[in-house]
Short mmCIF file of C-alpha atoms and ligand atoms in Angstrom, two decimals:
data_model
loop_
_atom_site.label_atom_id
_atom_site.label_comp_id
_atom_site.label_asym_id
_atom_site.label_seq_id
_atom_site.Cartn_x
_atom_site.Cartn_y
_atom_site.Cartn_z
CA MET A 1 -1.53 -11.77 -16.91
CA ALA A 2 1.52 -13.33 -18.38
CA GLY A 3 2.71 -11.64 -21.73
CA VAL A 4 -0.01 -8.67 -21.10
CA SER A 5 2.38 -5.60 -20.64
CA LYS A 6 0.28 -2.66 -18.50
CA GLN A 7 0.96 0.00 -16.15
CA ASP A 8 -0.82 -0.53 -13.05
CA PHE A 9 -0.70 2.48 -10.36
CA LEU A 10 -0.63 0.06 -7.29
CA ASP A 11 1.58 1.91 -4.82
CA LEU A 12 4.53 4.50 -4.88
CA HIS A 13 7.35 2.12 -3.91
CA VAL A 14 6.62 -0.59 -6.73
CA ILE A 15 6.89 2.52 -9.54
CA ALA A 16 10.44 3.75 -10.59
CA ALA A 17 11.07 7.24 -9.16
CA GLU A 18 11.87 8.98 -12.46
CA ALA A 19 8.26 7.62 -13.58
CA LEU A 20 6.74 8.88 -10.60
CA ARG A 21 8.55 12.62 -10.88
CA LYS A 22 7.00 12.65 -14.48
CA ILE A 23 3.45 11.85 -12.80
CA VAL A 24 3.85 14.82 -10.62
CA ASP A 25 5.46 16.95 -13.09
CA GLU A 26 2.38 16.50 -15.71
CA GLY A 27 -0.24 16.97 -12.92
CA HIS A 28 1.58 20.25 -12.59
CA ARG A 29 1.36 20.87 -16.44
CA LEU A 30 -2.26 19.52 -16.84
CA LYS A 31 -3.57 21.96 -13.95
CA ALA A 32 -1.64 25.02 -15.51
CA ALA A 33 -3.36 24.02 -19.23
CA ARG A 34 -6.94 24.56 -17.47
CA ARG A 35 -6.65 28.15 -16.69
CA GLY A 36 -9.56 29.73 -18.14
CA LEU A 37 -11.33 26.57 -19.07
CA GLY A 38 -14.81 25.83 -17.45
CA GLN A 39 -14.68 22.40 -15.33
CA ALA A 40 -16.66 20.49 -17.73
CA ALA A 41 -14.71 21.64 -20.80
CA PRO A 42 -12.20 18.95 -22.23
CA ASP A 43 -8.61 19.58 -21.83
CA PRO A 44 -6.44 21.20 -24.88
CA ASP A 45 -4.85 17.73 -25.36
CA ALA A 46 -7.58 15.49 -24.07
CA ARG A 47 -6.14 12.10 -24.98
CA GLN A 48 -8.44 9.59 -23.57
CA GLN A 49 -11.31 9.59 -26.19
CA ASP A 50 -13.04 6.49 -26.58
CA LYS A 51 -11.73 4.97 -23.23
CA LEU A 52 -13.64 4.05 -20.55
CA LEU A 53 -12.81 3.76 -16.54
CA ALA A 54 -14.57 1.48 -14.51
CA MET A 55 -14.79 2.98 -10.71
CA ILE A 56 -15.29 0.14 -7.52
CA PHE A 57 -16.07 1.64 -4.47
CA GLU A 58 -16.46 -0.62 -1.53
CA LYS A 59 -15.85 2.53 0.80
CA PRO A 60 -17.66 5.73 0.72
CA SER A 61 -15.64 8.64 -1.05
CA THR A 62 -16.13 12.25 -1.98
CA ARG A 63 -12.78 13.43 -3.48
CA THR A 64 -11.52 10.15 -5.20
CA ARG A 65 -14.76 9.55 -6.90
CA VAL A 66 -15.56 13.09 -8.14
CA SER A 67 -11.96 13.68 -9.37
CA PHE A 68 -11.58 10.32 -11.24
CA ASP A 69 -15.07 10.78 -12.76
CA ALA A 70 -14.36 14.60 -13.72
CA GLY A 71 -10.76 13.94 -14.61
CA MET A 72 -11.57 11.32 -16.88
CA ARG A 73 -14.38 13.48 -18.76
CA GLN A 74 -11.87 16.26 -18.98
CA LEU A 75 -9.30 13.95 -20.76
CA GLY A 76 -12.04 13.04 -23.16
CA GLY A 77 -13.15 9.64 -21.68
CA GLN A 78 -16.04 8.02 -19.77
CA THR A 79 -16.58 6.21 -16.19
CA LEU A 80 -18.64 3.78 -14.96
CA ASN A 81 -19.14 4.18 -11.19
CA LEU A 82 -19.61 0.87 -9.38
CA GLY A 83 -20.76 0.22 -6.04
CA GLY A 84 -18.81 -3.00 -4.78
CA GLY A 85 -22.20 -4.16 -3.18
CA GLU A 86 -24.03 -3.73 -6.45
CA MET A 87 -21.88 -6.09 -8.24
CA GLN A 88 -21.84 -10.16 -8.06
CA LEU A 89 -18.36 -9.52 -6.34
CA GLY A 90 -20.78 -8.73 -3.29
CA ARG A 91 -22.26 -12.01 -3.59
CA GLY A 92 -19.01 -14.17 -3.50
CA GLU A 93 -17.89 -14.06 -7.50
CA THR A 94 -13.90 -14.22 -7.30
CA ILE A 95 -11.99 -11.02 -8.04
CA ALA A 96 -9.98 -13.05 -10.77
CA ASP A 97 -13.10 -13.85 -12.46
CA THR A 98 -14.55 -10.03 -12.06
CA ALA A 99 -10.90 -8.70 -13.14
CA ARG A 100 -10.88 -10.63 -16.67
CA VAL A 101 -14.61 -10.02 -17.17
CA LEU A 102 -14.17 -5.83 -16.81
CA SER A 103 -10.93 -6.25 -19.20
CA ARG A 104 -13.23 -7.25 -21.98
CA TYR A 105 -15.52 -4.10 -21.28
CA VAL A 106 -13.52 -1.05 -19.84
CA ASP A 107 -9.77 0.21 -20.82
CA ALA A 108 -8.88 0.63 -16.81
CA ILE A 109 -10.44 -0.07 -13.49
CA MET A 110 -9.74 2.27 -10.25
CA ILE A 111 -10.74 0.35 -7.05
CA ARG A 112 -11.25 1.31 -3.60
CA THR A 113 -11.37 -1.44 -1.05
CA SER A 114 -10.49 -2.46 2.35
CA GLY A 115 -8.01 -5.70 1.71
CA HIS A 116 -4.91 -4.52 -0.02
CA ASP A 117 -4.79 -8.52 -1.29
CA LYS A 118 -7.86 -7.56 -3.18
CA LEU A 119 -6.36 -4.82 -5.24
CA LEU A 120 -3.03 -6.78 -6.19
CA GLU A 121 -5.33 -9.86 -7.09
CA LEU A 122 -7.38 -7.88 -9.43
CA ALA A 123 -4.24 -6.20 -10.91
CA GLU A 124 -2.89 -9.67 -11.33
CA TYR A 125 -5.67 -10.96 -13.55
CA ALA A 126 -7.11 -7.75 -15.32
CA GLU A 127 -5.59 -7.34 -18.56
CA VAL A 128 -6.12 -3.39 -18.34
CA PRO A 129 -4.21 -1.33 -15.98
CA VAL A 130 -5.40 -1.07 -12.25
CA ILE A 131 -5.42 2.10 -10.14
CA ASN A 132 -5.34 1.86 -6.19
CA GLY A 133 -7.83 4.64 -5.29
CA LEU A 134 -7.18 3.39 -1.47
CA THR A 135 -6.66 0.13 0.55
CA ASN A 136 -6.26 -0.13 4.35
CA PHE A 137 -2.53 -0.39 3.39
CA SER A 138 -1.85 2.95 1.25
CA HIS A 139 -3.43 5.66 -0.77
CA PRO A 140 -1.00 6.23 -3.36
CA CYS A 141 -3.30 8.66 -5.69
CA GLN A 142 -3.54 11.34 -2.57
CA LEU A 143 0.53 11.39 -2.63
CA ILE A 144 0.56 12.78 -5.93
CA ALA A 145 -1.89 15.41 -5.13
CA ASP A 146 0.07 16.30 -2.09
CA LEU A 147 3.17 16.44 -3.63
CA MET A 148 1.79 18.84 -6.24
CA THR A 149 0.48 20.87 -3.54
CA PHE A 150 3.61 21.30 -1.25
CA GLU A 151 5.75 22.06 -4.56
CA GLU A 152 3.20 24.74 -6.14
CA HIS A 153 3.43 26.28 -2.66
CA ARG A 154 7.05 25.99 -1.67
CA GLY A 155 8.98 24.43 -4.58
CA PRO A 156 10.64 21.03 -5.24
CA ILE A 157 9.80 18.85 -2.11
CA ALA A 158 13.31 17.03 -2.45
CA GLY A 159 15.84 17.68 0.57
CA ARG A 160 12.63 19.25 2.32
CA SER A 161 11.36 18.20 5.69
CA VAL A 162 7.70 16.84 6.46
CA ALA A 163 5.92 15.83 9.67
CA TRP A 164 3.17 13.40 10.08
CA CYS A 165 1.31 13.66 13.31
CA GLY A 166 -1.09 10.92 14.14
CA ASP A 167 -2.21 7.53 13.06
CA GLY A 168 0.57 5.56 11.21
CA ASN A 169 -2.34 4.68 8.78
CA ASN A 170 -2.58 3.85 5.16
CA VAL A 171 -2.01 7.70 3.97
CA ALA A 172 1.01 7.39 6.18
CA THR A 173 2.31 4.55 4.48
CA SER A 174 1.96 6.30 1.06
CA TRP A 175 4.15 9.33 2.60
CA ILE A 176 6.83 6.87 3.75
CA HIS A 177 7.05 5.45 0.10
CA ALA A 178 6.66 9.00 -1.26
CA ALA A 179 9.57 10.22 1.34
CA VAL A 180 12.08 7.63 -0.18
CA GLN A 181 11.21 8.12 -4.05
CA PHE A 182 10.90 11.97 -3.97
CA GLY A 183 14.05 12.41 -1.40
CA PHE A 184 12.78 14.20 1.42
CA GLU A 185 12.74 13.73 5.13
CA LEU A 186 9.87 12.36 6.88
CA ARG A 187 9.34 12.55 10.67
CA LEU A 188 6.40 10.54 11.86
CA ALA A 189 4.99 11.31 15.00
CA CYS A 190 2.67 8.45 16.31
CA PRO A 191 1.95 6.41 19.47
CA ASP A 192 3.37 3.05 19.49
CA GLU A 193 -0.14 1.33 19.15
CA PHE A 194 -0.61 3.42 16.19
CA ALA A 195 2.98 3.27 14.74
CA PRO A 196 3.61 2.81 10.83
CA ASP A 197 3.61 -0.70 9.46
CA PRO A 198 7.06 -2.08 10.49
CA ALA A 199 7.50 -3.58 7.01
CA VAL A 200 7.10 -0.21 5.13
CA LEU A 201 9.59 1.27 7.72
CA ARG A 202 12.16 -1.62 7.04
CA TRP A 203 11.68 -1.08 3.23
CA ALA A 204 12.57 2.96 3.88
CA ALA A 205 15.48 2.02 6.11
CA ASP A 206 16.88 -0.67 3.46
CA GLN A 207 16.38 2.19 0.71
CA ARG A 208 18.40 4.49 2.73
CA GLY A 209 15.44 6.66 2.90
CA LYS A 210 15.14 9.77 5.65
CA VAL A 211 12.29 8.43 7.74
CA HIS A 212 12.11 8.49 11.45
CA VAL A 213 9.43 7.60 13.97
CA THR A 214 9.01 9.10 17.24
CA ALA A 215 6.47 9.02 19.86
CA ASP A 216 7.14 13.32 20.66
CA ALA A 217 4.93 15.20 18.20
CA GLN A 218 7.27 18.42 19.35
CA ALA A 219 10.23 16.77 18.35
CA ALA A 220 9.05 15.76 14.42
CA VAL A 221 7.43 19.33 13.88
CA GLU A 222 10.37 21.30 15.24
CA GLY A 223 11.62 23.24 12.01
CA THR A 224 9.70 21.30 9.62
CA HIS A 225 8.48 22.51 6.34
CA CYS A 226 5.36 20.68 6.08
CA VAL A 227 2.71 19.40 8.89
CA VAL A 228 0.41 16.47 7.92
CA THR A 229 -2.07 14.64 9.80
CA ASP A 230 -5.08 12.69 9.12
CA THR A 231 -8.48 11.15 10.61
CA TRP A 232 -7.88 9.46 14.03
CA VAL A 233 -10.30 6.87 12.90
CA SER A 234 -10.20 5.50 9.52
CA MET A 235 -12.84 3.78 7.18
CA GLY A 236 -12.93 0.48 8.77
CA ASP A 237 -11.64 1.11 12.07
CA LYS A 238 -13.32 -0.28 14.97
CA ASP A 239 -11.60 0.99 18.21
CA ALA A 240 -12.81 4.60 17.95
CA GLU A 241 -12.74 5.39 21.97
CA ARG A 242 -9.06 3.97 22.16
CA ARG A 243 -7.78 5.76 19.20
CA HIS A 244 -8.97 9.16 20.57
CA LYS A 245 -7.20 8.73 23.79
CA LEU A 246 -3.95 7.69 22.52
CA LEU A 247 -4.01 9.87 19.51
CA ALA A 248 -5.06 12.93 21.63
CA PRO A 249 -1.45 14.13 22.34
CA TYR A 250 -0.94 14.23 18.49
CA GLN A 251 -3.53 16.75 18.08
CA VAL A 252 -2.17 19.42 15.41
CA ASN A 253 -3.07 22.56 17.26
CA GLU A 254 -1.63 26.45 17.19
CA LYS A 255 1.09 25.49 19.47
CA LEU A 256 2.36 22.63 17.62
CA MET A 257 2.45 24.31 14.50
CA ASP A 258 4.19 27.21 15.84
CA LEU A 259 7.35 24.84 16.34
CA ALA A 260 7.28 24.31 12.52
CA ALA A 261 9.48 26.66 10.35
CA VAL A 262 7.58 29.98 9.87
CA ASP A 263 6.62 29.16 6.21
CA ALA A 264 5.56 25.68 7.03
CA VAL A 265 2.05 24.62 5.18
CA PHE A 266 -0.51 22.22 6.77
CA MET A 267 -2.10 19.56 4.60
CA HIS A 268 -4.66 16.73 5.36
CA CYS A 269 -6.10 14.66 2.57
CA LEU A 270 -9.82 15.16 4.44
CA PRO A 271 -12.50 14.25 5.30
CA ALA A 272 -10.99 16.27 8.60
CA HIS A 273 -12.50 16.20 12.03
CA ARG A 274 -12.33 19.56 13.38
CA GLY A 275 -11.26 19.82 17.05
CA GLU A 276 -10.02 16.27 16.85
CA GLU A 277 -6.82 15.62 14.95
CA VAL A 278 -6.56 19.49 13.90
CA THR A 279 -8.07 22.45 15.03
CA VAL A 280 -10.05 24.97 13.40
CA GLY A 281 -7.26 27.69 13.95
CA VAL A 282 -5.01 25.56 12.06
CA ILE A 283 -7.04 24.03 9.24
CA ASP A 284 -8.87 27.07 8.48
CA GLY A 285 -5.75 29.33 9.10
CA PRO A 286 -3.54 30.69 6.77
CA GLN A 287 -0.83 27.89 6.64
CA SER A 288 -3.55 25.39 5.37
CA VAL A 289 -3.66 24.46 1.79
CA ILE A 290 -6.17 21.77 2.23
CA PHE A 291 -8.56 22.97 -0.77
CA ASP A 292 -5.76 23.24 -3.23
CA GLU A 293 -4.93 19.72 -1.99
CA ALA A 294 -8.42 18.48 -2.69
CA GLU A 295 -8.24 20.43 -5.98
CA ASN A 296 -4.93 18.89 -7.00
CA ARG A 297 -6.62 15.33 -6.59
CA LEU A 298 -8.27 16.07 -10.09
CA HIS A 299 -5.11 16.93 -11.90
CA ALA A 300 -3.27 14.22 -10.47
CA GLN A 301 -5.87 11.66 -11.34
CA LYS A 302 -5.71 12.67 -14.87
CA SER A 303 -1.75 12.58 -15.04
CA ILE A 304 -2.43 9.05 -13.33
CA LEU A 305 -4.82 8.01 -16.18
CA ASN A 306 -2.50 9.35 -18.69
CA TRP A 307 0.46 7.52 -17.28
CA CYS A 308 -1.79 4.07 -16.90
CA LEU A 309 -3.45 4.48 -20.17
CA GLY A 310 -0.55 5.94 -22.59
N1 CP B 1 -8.94 11.99 0.54
C1 CP B 1 -10.04 11.38 -0.15
O1 CP B 1 -9.35 10.06 -0.76
O2 CP B 1 -11.20 11.72 -0.16
P1 CP B 1 -12.37 10.93 -0.20
O3 CP B 1 -12.45 9.75 0.57
O4 CP B 1 -13.52 11.52 -0.30
O5 CP B 1 -12.56 10.49 -1.52
N1 NVA B 2 -7.47 7.34 6.60
C1 NVA B 2 -8.47 7.61 6.12
C2 NVA B 2 -8.19 8.37 4.38
C3 NVA B 2 -9.45 8.75 3.86
C4 NVA B 2 -9.17 9.67 2.95
C5 NVA B 2 -9.32 6.37 5.75
O1 NVA B 2 -8.92 5.20 5.26
O2 NVA B 2 -10.33 6.40 6.12
#
C-alpha cells in the first residue's frame, strides 16, 4: 500500500544480501540464547510482546506451522492459525480484501499457498508485514534454516559448494537465490523436464552467481561440501508416476554421497520419502544433519519475525 513502509519476507532475491546475512546471524544468536531454557520459556530478550501473527495455511505443514507458532510465543507474541478453507477466502473473498481486513487485527501475516501471485497480492494490499511460508515458486524461510545448519556444522557458506539432486522445485528456487546472495556455488542435477525455473536461472546468471545445472548427478556431487534433495512429488504435483521414473537416477544414495567431500553434510527440508529421493543409509547416516535443520526452522522463523516486526 502506497505510503506504508513495512518489511515483507517474500523471497531471498528481493531482500538485500546484507539484511539476509543479519537474519542468519540473528538466528545463530537466538539459538545460542536458548541454551538451558525449556521450549515454552520466553527468550531472555523476547521482543514481540503484544504482537499477533496470523498464519494462513492453504496446504499441509508440520515444521512451518509449529516453528512459527512456538517461535512467536518464545518471542513473547501470539499466533492465530487459520486454514485457508475456513476463511471466506475459500468462498471467493478477494485476497486484497482479506489483506486489508487482517491488517486491522494482526501485526504480521504468514501464508502458505499454491500460487505465488496470491502471496504477492497479499503483500501488496496488507498494511502489515507478509511472510512467505512456501508457495509453488519458493520456500525462503527454509533456506534461512538450511544456511544456519550448514554454518553451524561446517562454518561460513560463502565460497563453499552445494549440490542439489532431483526436482528443480520451489526449494531449489530458494537455494538458487541463496547461492547468489550468500556467495556459494550451487550445482543442480535435474532431469530436463524438471529443471529449475529458467527465469530464476537467468536472474542468477545476470547476478554473476555460480549456479550450474546439469543432468549428471555424479558430476554435480563430485567434491561438494553439501548434498541436498527434496521430495520428487511436491504438494499439488499431479504426475507422480512420471516424476518417479525421471527422477530415480537422482536418488541420493551411499554411492552418490561417496563422491562428495569426505566431510560433506546431507540436508533435506523434510518431509522425506526414504527409499525414493534418498536412501535410509544416507538420511539416517552420519553425514545427515536433517534434525538440526528442522530445529533451525524455529530459530530462523524467530529471526525473520524480528526482522519483519522490528
Ligand atoms: N520443510 C517444511 O516446510 O516442512 P512443513 O511442510 O512440515 O512445514
Ligand atoms: N517441495 C516440497 C517442500 C515441502 C516442504 C513441497 O512443496 O511440497
